[in-house]
mmCIF file of C-alpha atoms and ligand atoms in Angstrom:
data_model
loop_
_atom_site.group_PDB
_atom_site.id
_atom_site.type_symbol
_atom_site.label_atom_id
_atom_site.label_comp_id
_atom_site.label_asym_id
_atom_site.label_seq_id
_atom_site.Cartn_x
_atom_site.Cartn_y
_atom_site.Cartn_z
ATOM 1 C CA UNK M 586 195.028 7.155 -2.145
ATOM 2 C CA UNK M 587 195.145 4.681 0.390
ATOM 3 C CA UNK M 588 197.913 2.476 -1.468
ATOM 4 C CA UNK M 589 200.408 5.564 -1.028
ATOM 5 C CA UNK M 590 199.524 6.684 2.709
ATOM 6 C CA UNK M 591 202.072 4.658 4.819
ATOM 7 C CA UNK M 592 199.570 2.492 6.727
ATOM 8 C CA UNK M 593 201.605 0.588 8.394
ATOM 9 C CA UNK M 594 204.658 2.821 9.515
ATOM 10 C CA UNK M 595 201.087 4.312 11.146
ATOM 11 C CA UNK M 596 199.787 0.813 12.820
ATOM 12 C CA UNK M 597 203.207 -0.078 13.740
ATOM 13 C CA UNK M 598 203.679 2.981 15.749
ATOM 14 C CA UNK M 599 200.229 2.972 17.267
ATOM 15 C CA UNK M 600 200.423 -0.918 18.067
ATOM 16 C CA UNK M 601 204.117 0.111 19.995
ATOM 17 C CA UNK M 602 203.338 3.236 21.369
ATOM 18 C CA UNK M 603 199.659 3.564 22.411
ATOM 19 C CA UNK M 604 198.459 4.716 25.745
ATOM 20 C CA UNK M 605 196.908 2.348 27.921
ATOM 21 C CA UNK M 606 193.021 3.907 28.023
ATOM 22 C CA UNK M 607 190.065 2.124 30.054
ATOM 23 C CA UNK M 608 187.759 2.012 27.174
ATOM 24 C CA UNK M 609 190.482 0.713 24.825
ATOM 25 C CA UNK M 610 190.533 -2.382 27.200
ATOM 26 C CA UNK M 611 186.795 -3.332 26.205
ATOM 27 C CA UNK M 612 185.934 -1.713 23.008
ATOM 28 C CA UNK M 613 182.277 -2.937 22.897
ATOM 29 C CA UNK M 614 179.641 0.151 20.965
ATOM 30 C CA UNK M 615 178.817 1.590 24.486
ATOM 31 C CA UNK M 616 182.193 1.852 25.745
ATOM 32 C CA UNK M 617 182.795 3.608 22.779
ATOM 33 C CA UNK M 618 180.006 5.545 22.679
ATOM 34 C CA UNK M 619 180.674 6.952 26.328
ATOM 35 C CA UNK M 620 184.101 7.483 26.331
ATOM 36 C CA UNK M 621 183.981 9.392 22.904
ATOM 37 C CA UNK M 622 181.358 11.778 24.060
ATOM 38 C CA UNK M 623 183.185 12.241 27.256
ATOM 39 C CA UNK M 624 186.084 12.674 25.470
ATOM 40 C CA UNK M 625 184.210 15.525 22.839
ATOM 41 C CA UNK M 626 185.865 19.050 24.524
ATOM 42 C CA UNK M 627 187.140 17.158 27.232
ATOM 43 C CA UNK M 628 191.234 16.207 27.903
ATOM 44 C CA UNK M 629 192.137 12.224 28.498
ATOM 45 C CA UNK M 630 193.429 12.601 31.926
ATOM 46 C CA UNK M 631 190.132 14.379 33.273
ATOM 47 C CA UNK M 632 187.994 11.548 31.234
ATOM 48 C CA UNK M 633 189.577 9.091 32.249
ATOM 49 C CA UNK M 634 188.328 8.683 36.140
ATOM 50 C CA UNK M 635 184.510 9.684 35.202
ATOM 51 C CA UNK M 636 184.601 7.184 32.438
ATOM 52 C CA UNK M 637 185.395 4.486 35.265
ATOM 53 C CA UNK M 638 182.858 5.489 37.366
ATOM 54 C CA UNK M 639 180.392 5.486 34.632
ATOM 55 C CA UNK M 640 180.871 2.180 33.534
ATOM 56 C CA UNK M 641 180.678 0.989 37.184
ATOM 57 C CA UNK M 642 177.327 3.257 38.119
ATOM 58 C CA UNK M 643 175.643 2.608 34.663
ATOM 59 C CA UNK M 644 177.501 -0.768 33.503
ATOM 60 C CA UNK M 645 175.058 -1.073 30.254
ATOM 61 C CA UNK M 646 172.818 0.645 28.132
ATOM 62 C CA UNK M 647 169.846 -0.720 29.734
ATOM 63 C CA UNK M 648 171.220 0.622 33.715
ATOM 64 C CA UNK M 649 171.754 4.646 31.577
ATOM 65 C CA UNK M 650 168.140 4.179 30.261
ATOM 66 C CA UNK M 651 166.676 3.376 33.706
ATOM 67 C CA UNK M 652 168.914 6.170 35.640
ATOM 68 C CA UNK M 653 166.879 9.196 37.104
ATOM 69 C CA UNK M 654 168.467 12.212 35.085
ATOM 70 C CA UNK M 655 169.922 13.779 38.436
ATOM 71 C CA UNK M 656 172.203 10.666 38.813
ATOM 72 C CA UNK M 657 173.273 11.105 35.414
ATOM 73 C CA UNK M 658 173.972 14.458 35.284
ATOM 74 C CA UNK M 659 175.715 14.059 39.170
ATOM 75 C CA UNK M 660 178.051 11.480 37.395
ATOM 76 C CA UNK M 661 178.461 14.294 35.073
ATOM 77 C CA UNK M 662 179.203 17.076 37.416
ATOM 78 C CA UNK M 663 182.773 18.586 36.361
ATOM 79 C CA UNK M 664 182.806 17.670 32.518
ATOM 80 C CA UNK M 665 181.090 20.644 31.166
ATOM 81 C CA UNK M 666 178.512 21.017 28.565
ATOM 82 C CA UNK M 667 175.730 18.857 30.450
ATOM 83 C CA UNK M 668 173.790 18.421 27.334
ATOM 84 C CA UNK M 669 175.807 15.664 26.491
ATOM 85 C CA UNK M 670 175.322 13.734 29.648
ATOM 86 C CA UNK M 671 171.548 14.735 28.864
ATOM 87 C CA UNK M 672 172.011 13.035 25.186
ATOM 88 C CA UNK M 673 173.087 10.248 26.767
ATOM 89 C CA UNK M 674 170.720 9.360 28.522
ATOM 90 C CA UNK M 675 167.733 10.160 26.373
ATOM 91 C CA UNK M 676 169.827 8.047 23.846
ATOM 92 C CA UNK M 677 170.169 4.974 26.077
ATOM 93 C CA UNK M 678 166.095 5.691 26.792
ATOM 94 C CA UNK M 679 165.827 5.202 23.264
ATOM 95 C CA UNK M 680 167.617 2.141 22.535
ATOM 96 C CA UNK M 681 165.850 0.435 24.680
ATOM 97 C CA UNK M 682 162.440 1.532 23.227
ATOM 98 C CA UNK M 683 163.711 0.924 19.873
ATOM 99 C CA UNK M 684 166.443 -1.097 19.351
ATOM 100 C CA UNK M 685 166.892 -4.076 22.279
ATOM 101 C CA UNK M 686 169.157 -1.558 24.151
ATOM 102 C CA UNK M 687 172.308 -2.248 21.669
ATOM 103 C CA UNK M 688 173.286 0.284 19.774
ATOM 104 C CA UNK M 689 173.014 -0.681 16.151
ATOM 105 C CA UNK M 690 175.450 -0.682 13.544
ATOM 106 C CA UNK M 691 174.205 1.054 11.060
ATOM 107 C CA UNK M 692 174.730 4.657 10.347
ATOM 108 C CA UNK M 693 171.722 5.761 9.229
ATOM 109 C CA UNK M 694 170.422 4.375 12.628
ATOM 110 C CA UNK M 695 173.151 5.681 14.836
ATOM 111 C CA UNK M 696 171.876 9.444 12.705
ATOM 112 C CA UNK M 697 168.891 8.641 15.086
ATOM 113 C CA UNK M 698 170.138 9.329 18.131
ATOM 114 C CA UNK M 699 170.113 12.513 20.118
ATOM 115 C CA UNK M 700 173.822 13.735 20.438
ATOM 116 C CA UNK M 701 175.602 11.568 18.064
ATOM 117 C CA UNK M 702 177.347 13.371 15.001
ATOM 118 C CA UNK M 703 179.607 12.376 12.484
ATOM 119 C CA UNK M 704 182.842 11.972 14.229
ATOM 120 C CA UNK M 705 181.150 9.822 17.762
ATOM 121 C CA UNK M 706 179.163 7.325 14.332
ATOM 122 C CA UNK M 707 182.496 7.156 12.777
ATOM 123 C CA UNK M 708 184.579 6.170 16.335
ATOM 124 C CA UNK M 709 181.436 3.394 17.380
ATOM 125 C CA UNK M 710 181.661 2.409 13.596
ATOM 126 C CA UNK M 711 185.128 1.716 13.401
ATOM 127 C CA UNK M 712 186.346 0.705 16.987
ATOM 128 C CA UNK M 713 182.960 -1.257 17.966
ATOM 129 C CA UNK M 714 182.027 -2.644 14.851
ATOM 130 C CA UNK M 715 185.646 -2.947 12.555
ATOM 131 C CA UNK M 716 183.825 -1.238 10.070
ATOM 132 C CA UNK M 717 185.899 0.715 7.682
ATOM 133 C CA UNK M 718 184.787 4.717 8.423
ATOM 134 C CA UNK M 719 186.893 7.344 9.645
ATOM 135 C CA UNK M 720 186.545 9.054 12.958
ATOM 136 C CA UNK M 721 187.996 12.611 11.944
ATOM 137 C CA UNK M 722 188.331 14.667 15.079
ATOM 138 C CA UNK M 723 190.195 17.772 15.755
ATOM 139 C CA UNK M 724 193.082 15.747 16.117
ATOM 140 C CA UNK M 725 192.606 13.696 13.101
ATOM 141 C CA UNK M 726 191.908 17.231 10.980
ATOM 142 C CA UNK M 727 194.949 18.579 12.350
ATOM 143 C CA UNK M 728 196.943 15.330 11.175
ATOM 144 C CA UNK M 729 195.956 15.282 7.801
ATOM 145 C CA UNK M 730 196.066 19.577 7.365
ATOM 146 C CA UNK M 731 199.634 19.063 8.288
ATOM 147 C CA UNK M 732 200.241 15.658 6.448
ATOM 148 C CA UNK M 733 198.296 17.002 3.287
ATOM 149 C CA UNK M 734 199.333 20.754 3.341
ATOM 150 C CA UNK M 735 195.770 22.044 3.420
ATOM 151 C CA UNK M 736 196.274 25.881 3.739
ATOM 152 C CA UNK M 737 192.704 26.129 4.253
ATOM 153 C CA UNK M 738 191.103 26.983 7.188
ATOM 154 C CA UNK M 739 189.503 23.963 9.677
ATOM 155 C CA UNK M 740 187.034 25.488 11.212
ATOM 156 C CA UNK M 741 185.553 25.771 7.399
ATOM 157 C CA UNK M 742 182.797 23.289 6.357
ATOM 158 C CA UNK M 743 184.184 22.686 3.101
ATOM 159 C CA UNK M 744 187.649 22.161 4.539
ATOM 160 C CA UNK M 745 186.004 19.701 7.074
ATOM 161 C CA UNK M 746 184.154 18.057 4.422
ATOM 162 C CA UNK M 747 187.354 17.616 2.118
ATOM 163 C CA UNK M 748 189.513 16.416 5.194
ATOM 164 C CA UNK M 749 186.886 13.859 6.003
ATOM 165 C CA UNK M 750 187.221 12.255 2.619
ATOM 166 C CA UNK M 751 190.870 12.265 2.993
ATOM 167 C CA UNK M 752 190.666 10.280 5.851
ATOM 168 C CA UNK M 753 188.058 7.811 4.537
ATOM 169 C CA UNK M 754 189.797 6.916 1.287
ATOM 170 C CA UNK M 755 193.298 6.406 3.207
ATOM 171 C CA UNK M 756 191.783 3.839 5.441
ATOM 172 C CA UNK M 757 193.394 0.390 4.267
ATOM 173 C CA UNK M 758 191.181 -2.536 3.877
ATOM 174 C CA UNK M 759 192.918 -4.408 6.463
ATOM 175 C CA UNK M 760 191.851 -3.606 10.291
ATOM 176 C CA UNK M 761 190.975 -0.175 9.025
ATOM 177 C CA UNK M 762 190.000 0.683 12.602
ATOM 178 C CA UNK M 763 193.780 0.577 14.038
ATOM 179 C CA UNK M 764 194.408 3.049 11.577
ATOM 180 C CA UNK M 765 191.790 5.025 12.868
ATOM 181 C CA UNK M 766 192.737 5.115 15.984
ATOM 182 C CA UNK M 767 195.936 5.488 15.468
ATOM 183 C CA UNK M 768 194.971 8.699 13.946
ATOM 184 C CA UNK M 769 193.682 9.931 17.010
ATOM 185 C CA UNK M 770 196.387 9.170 18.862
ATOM 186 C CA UNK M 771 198.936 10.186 16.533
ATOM 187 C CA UNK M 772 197.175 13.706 16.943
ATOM 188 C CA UNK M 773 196.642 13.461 20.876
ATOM 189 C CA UNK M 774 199.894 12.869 21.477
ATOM 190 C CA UNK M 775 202.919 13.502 18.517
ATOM 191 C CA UNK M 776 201.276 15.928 15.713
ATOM 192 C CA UNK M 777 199.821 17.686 18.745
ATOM 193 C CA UNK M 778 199.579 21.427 18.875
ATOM 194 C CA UNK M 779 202.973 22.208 19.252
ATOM 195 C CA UNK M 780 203.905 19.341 16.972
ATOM 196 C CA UNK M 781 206.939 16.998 17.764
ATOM 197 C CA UNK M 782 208.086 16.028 14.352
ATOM 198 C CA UNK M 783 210.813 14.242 15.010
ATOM 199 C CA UNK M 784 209.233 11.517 17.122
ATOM 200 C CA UNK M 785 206.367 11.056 14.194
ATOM 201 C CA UNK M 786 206.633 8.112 12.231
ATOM 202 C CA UNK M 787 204.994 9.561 9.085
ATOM 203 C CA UNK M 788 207.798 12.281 8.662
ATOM 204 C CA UNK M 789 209.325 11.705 5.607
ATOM 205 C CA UNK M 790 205.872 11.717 3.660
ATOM 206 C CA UNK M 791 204.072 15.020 5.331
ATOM 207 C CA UNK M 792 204.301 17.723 3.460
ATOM 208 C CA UNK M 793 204.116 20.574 6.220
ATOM 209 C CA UNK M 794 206.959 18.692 7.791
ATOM 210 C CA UNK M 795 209.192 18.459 4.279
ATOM 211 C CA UNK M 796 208.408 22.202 3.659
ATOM 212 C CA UNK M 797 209.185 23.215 7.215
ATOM 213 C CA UNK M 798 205.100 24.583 7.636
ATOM 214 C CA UNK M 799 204.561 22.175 10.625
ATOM 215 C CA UNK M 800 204.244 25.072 12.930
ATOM 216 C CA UNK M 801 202.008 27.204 10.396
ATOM 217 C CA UNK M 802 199.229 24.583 9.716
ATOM 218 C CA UNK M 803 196.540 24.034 10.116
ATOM 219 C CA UNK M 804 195.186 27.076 9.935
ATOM 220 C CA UNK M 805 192.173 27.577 12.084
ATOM 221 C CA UNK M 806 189.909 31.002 12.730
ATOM 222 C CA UNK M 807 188.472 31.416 16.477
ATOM 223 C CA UNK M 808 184.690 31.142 15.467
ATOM 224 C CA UNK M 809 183.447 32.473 18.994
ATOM 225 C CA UNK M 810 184.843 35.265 21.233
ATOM 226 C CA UNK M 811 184.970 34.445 24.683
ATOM 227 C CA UNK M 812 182.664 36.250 26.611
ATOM 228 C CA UNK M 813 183.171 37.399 30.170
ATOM 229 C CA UNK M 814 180.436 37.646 33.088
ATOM 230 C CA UNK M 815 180.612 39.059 36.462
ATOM 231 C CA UNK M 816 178.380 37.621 39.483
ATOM 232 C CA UNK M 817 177.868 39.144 42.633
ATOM 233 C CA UNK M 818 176.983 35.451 44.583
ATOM 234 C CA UNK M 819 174.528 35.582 47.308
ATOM 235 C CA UNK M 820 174.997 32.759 49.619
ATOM 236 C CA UNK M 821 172.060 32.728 51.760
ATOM 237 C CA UNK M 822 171.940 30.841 55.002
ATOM 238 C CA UNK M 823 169.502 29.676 57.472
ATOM 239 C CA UNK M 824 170.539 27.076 59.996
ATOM 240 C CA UNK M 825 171.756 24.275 57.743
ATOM 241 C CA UNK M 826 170.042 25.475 54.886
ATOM 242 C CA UNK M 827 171.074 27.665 51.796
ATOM 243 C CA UNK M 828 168.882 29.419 48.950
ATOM 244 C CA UNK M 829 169.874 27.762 45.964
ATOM 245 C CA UNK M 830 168.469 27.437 42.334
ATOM 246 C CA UNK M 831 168.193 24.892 39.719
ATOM 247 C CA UNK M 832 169.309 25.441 36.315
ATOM 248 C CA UNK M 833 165.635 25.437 34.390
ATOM 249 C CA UNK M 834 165.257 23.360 31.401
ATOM 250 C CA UNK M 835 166.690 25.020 28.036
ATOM 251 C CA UNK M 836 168.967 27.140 30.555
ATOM 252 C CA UNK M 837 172.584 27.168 29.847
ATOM 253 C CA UNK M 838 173.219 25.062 33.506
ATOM 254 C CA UNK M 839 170.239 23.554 33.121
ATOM 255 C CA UNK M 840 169.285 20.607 36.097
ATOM 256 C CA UNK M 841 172.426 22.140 37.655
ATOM 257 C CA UNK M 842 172.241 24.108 40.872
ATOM 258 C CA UNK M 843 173.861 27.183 41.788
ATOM 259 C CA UNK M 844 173.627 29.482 44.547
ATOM 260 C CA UNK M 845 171.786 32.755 43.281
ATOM 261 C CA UNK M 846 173.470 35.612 41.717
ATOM 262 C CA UNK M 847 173.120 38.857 40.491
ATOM 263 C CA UNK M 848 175.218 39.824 37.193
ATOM 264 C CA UNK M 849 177.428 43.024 37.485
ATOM 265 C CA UNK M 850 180.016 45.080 35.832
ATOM 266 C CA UNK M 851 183.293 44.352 35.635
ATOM 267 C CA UNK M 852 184.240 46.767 39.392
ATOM 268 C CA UNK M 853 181.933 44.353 41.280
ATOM 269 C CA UNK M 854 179.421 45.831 43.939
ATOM 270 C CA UNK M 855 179.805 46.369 47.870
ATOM 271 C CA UNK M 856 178.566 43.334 49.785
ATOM 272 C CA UNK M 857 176.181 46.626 51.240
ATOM 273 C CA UNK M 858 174.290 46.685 47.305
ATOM 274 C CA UNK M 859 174.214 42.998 47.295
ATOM 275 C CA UNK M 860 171.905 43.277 51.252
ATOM 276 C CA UNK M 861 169.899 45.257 49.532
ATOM 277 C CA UNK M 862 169.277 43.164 46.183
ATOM 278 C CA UNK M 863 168.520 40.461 48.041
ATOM 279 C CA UNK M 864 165.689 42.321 49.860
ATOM 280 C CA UNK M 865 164.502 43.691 46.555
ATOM 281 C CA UNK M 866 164.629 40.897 44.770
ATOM 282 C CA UNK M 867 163.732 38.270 46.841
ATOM 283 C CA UNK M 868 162.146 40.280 49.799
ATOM 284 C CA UNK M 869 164.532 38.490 52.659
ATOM 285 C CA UNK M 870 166.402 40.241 55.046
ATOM 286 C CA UNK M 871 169.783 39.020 55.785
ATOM 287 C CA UNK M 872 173.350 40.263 57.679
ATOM 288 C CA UNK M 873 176.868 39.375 56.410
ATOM 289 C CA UNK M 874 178.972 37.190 58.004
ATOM 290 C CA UNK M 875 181.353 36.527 55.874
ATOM 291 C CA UNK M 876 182.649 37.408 52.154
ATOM 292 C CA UNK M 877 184.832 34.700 50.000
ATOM 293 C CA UNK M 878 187.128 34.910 47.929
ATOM 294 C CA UNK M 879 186.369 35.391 44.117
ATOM 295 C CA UNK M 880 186.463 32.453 42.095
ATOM 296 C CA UNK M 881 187.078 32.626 38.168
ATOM 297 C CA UNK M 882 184.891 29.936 36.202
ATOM 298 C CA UNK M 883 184.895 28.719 32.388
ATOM 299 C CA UNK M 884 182.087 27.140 30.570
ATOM 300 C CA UNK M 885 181.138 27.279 27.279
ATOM 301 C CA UNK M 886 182.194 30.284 25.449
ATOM 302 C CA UNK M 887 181.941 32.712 29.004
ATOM 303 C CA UNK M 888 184.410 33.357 31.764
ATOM 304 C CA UNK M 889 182.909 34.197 34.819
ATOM 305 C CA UNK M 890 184.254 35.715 37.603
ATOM 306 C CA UNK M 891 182.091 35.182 40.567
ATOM 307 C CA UNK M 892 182.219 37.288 44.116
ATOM 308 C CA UNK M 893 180.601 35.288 47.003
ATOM 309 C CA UNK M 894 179.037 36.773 50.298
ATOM 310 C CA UNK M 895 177.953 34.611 52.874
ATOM 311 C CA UNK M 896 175.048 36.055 54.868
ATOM 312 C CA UNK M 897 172.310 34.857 57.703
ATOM 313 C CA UNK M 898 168.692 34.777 57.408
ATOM 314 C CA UNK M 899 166.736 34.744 60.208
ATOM 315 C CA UNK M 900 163.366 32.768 58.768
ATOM 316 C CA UNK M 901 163.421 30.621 55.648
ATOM 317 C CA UNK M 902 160.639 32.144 53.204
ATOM 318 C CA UNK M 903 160.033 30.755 50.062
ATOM 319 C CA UNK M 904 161.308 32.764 47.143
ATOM 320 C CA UNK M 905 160.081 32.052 43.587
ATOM 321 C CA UNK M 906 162.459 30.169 41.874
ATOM 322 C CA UNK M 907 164.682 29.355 44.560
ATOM 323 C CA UNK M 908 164.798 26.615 47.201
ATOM 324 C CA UNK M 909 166.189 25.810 50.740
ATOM 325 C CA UNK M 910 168.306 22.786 51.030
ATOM 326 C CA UNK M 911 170.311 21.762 53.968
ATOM 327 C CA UNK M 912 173.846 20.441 53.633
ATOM 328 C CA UNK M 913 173.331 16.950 53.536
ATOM 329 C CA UNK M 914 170.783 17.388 50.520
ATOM 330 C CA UNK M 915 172.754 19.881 48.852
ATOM 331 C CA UNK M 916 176.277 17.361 48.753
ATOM 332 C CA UNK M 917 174.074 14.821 46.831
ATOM 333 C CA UNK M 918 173.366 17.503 44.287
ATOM 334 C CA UNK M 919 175.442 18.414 41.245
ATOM 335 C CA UNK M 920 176.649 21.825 40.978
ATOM 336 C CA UNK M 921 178.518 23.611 37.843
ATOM 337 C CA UNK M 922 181.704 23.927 38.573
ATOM 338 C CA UNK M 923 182.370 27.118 39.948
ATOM 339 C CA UNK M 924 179.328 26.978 42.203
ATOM 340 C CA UNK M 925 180.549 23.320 43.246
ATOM 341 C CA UNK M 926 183.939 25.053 44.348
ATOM 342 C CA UNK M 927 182.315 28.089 46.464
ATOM 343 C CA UNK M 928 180.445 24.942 48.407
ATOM 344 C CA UNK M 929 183.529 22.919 49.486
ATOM 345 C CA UNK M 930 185.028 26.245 50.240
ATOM 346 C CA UNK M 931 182.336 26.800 52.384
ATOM 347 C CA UNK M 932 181.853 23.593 54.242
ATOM 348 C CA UNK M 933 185.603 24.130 55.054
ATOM 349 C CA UNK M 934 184.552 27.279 56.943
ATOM 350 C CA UNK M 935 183.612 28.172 60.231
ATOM 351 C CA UNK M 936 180.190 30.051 60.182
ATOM 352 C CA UNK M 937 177.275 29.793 62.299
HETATM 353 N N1 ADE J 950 190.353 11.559 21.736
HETATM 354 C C1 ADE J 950 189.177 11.326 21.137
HETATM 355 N N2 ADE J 950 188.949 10.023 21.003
HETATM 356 C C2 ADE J 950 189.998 9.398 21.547
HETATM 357 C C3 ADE J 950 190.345 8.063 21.742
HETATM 358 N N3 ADE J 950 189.534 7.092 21.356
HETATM 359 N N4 ADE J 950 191.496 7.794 22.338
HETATM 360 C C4 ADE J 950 192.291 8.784 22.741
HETATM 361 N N5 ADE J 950 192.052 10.067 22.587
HETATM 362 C C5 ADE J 950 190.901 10.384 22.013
#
């Protein structure tokens, strides 16, 4: 198939048009490697400043492996799904046991390694190596549904499986890795969502474009509803120092700290019900000074909405499975998200 793809109009656009990306600079296998896990559920522009600031806080395989986890998952904080960052790391660990700390090219040794799947082998493969594999994405599936006419749902193994042989035998023998890329990018950026057909330089051969379907395909089914959580937030303060909790192992914010919370229904409860949680719960008694505003909060498949108070405890006892940190500890620590955002809003307060 690959003599009848048009290769080139492909390379030719992607060598003219291509966006200017750190790790394109320096394509070595753990450039790669980080920037296309970072980039796995995660948008270019918001990549684009944590991947510099990776490669300057871990510059090599060998700096990830010796990392403690809490820097790694602090250079994480923001990006979401922290089990990657937690791949990472126990992946760099393992190179270093195991293969010199370089990341091998082989695919059955890349299979190996905690966190890497198909697509990230394919993209260290092809853009680290010059080895001829495809790196089929989302973007790349949506390319080819649309280029192809595949009226067959993506999200489908077998449509996955079929695309990714598409993509493998269209490759050309020649720098097979531009096209690729190019793939990517022609996704990213031109047969995007809301495709923009006329700017695409493989128009006059794609068949959703010739029968008009560009806006139909590909077809896709939502696989998981989103599911929505309401927190009553109890930020607890004595002196400088607030209860907080760290995500536990196997927990979905796991080696993340939040403030504690309580989940509710959808109406919320009175900042009265959450005084008297907290003494049931964690035994402490405490006086409001101050509620927040709410604060809504994706991750994952859930949208949280989450209601902080802000009250004072007179004595800091311990409460099983929380902790007191003071301020200074607790700005060295990575929050999720939405937690991270109800601390800046409060050191911007006045409360004493
Ligand atoms: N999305 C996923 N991988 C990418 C890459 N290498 N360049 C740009 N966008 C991407």
């Amino acid at each position: 198939m690959s003599s009848s793809f048009p290769n080139e109009k492909l390379k030719k656009w992607f060598l003219s048009s291509k966006r200017d990306l750190p790790w394109r600079q320096n394509p070595t296998p753990y450039a790669v490697w980080i920037s296309e896990v970072m980039l796995q559920q995660t948008q270019v522009a918001v990549v684009i400043p944590y991947f510099n600031r990776w490669m300057q806080a871990f510059p090599s395989i060998e700096a990830l492996a010796i990392a403690s986890l809490e820097e790694v998952i602090k250079a994480w904080e923001g990006l979401g799904y922290y089990s990657r960052a937690r791949h990472l790391h126990q992946g760099a660990q393992y190179l270093v046991e195991h293969c010199q700390g370089e990341l091998p090219a082989d695919e059955k040794e890349l299979k190996k390694i905690k966190g890497l799947g198909p697509y990230t082998i394919g993209a260290i493969l092809s853009f680290a190596f010059h080895q001829k594999k495809a790196a089929v994405d989302g973007n790349v599936l949506r390319v080819l549904a649309r280029y192809f006419q595949i009226e067959e749902d993506i999200a489908k193994t077998s449509t996955i499986k079929k695309l990714r042989d598409f993509a493998e035998s269209i490759l050309p023998d020649e720098e097979s890795w531009i096209s690729s890329e190019a793939l990517i990018e022609l996704g990213a950026t031109i047969c995007s969502r809301k495709a923009i057909c006329q700017e695409c330089p493989l128009k006059s051969n794609c068949q959703s474009y010739l029968h008009g379907l560009s806006d139909k395909l590909p077809i896709k089914t939502k696989a998981i509803k989103t599911q929505y959580l309401y927190r009553a937030v109890a930020i607890v303060k004595c002196g400088d120092y607030f209860l907080v909790k760290k995500g536990k192992k196997g927990e979905i914010m796991s080696d993340l700290y939040e403030f504690p919370f309580f989940e509710v229904s959808q109406e919320g409860i009175t900042f009265k019900e959450l005084q008297e949680n907290i003494k049931l719960h964690w035994n402490l008694t405490v006086h409001l000074l101050q509620s927040l505003s709410s604060i809504e909060h994706g991750f994952t498949r859930y949208q949280a909405r989450l209601d902080p108070c802000v009250f004072n405890c007179l004595e800091m006892s311990p409460v099983k499975d929380l902790e007191w940190l003071d301020t200074k500890s607790l700005k060295q620590k990575a929050f999720s998200s939405g937690h991270r955002r109800i601390f800046q809003s409060l050191l911007s307060l006045d409360i004493d």
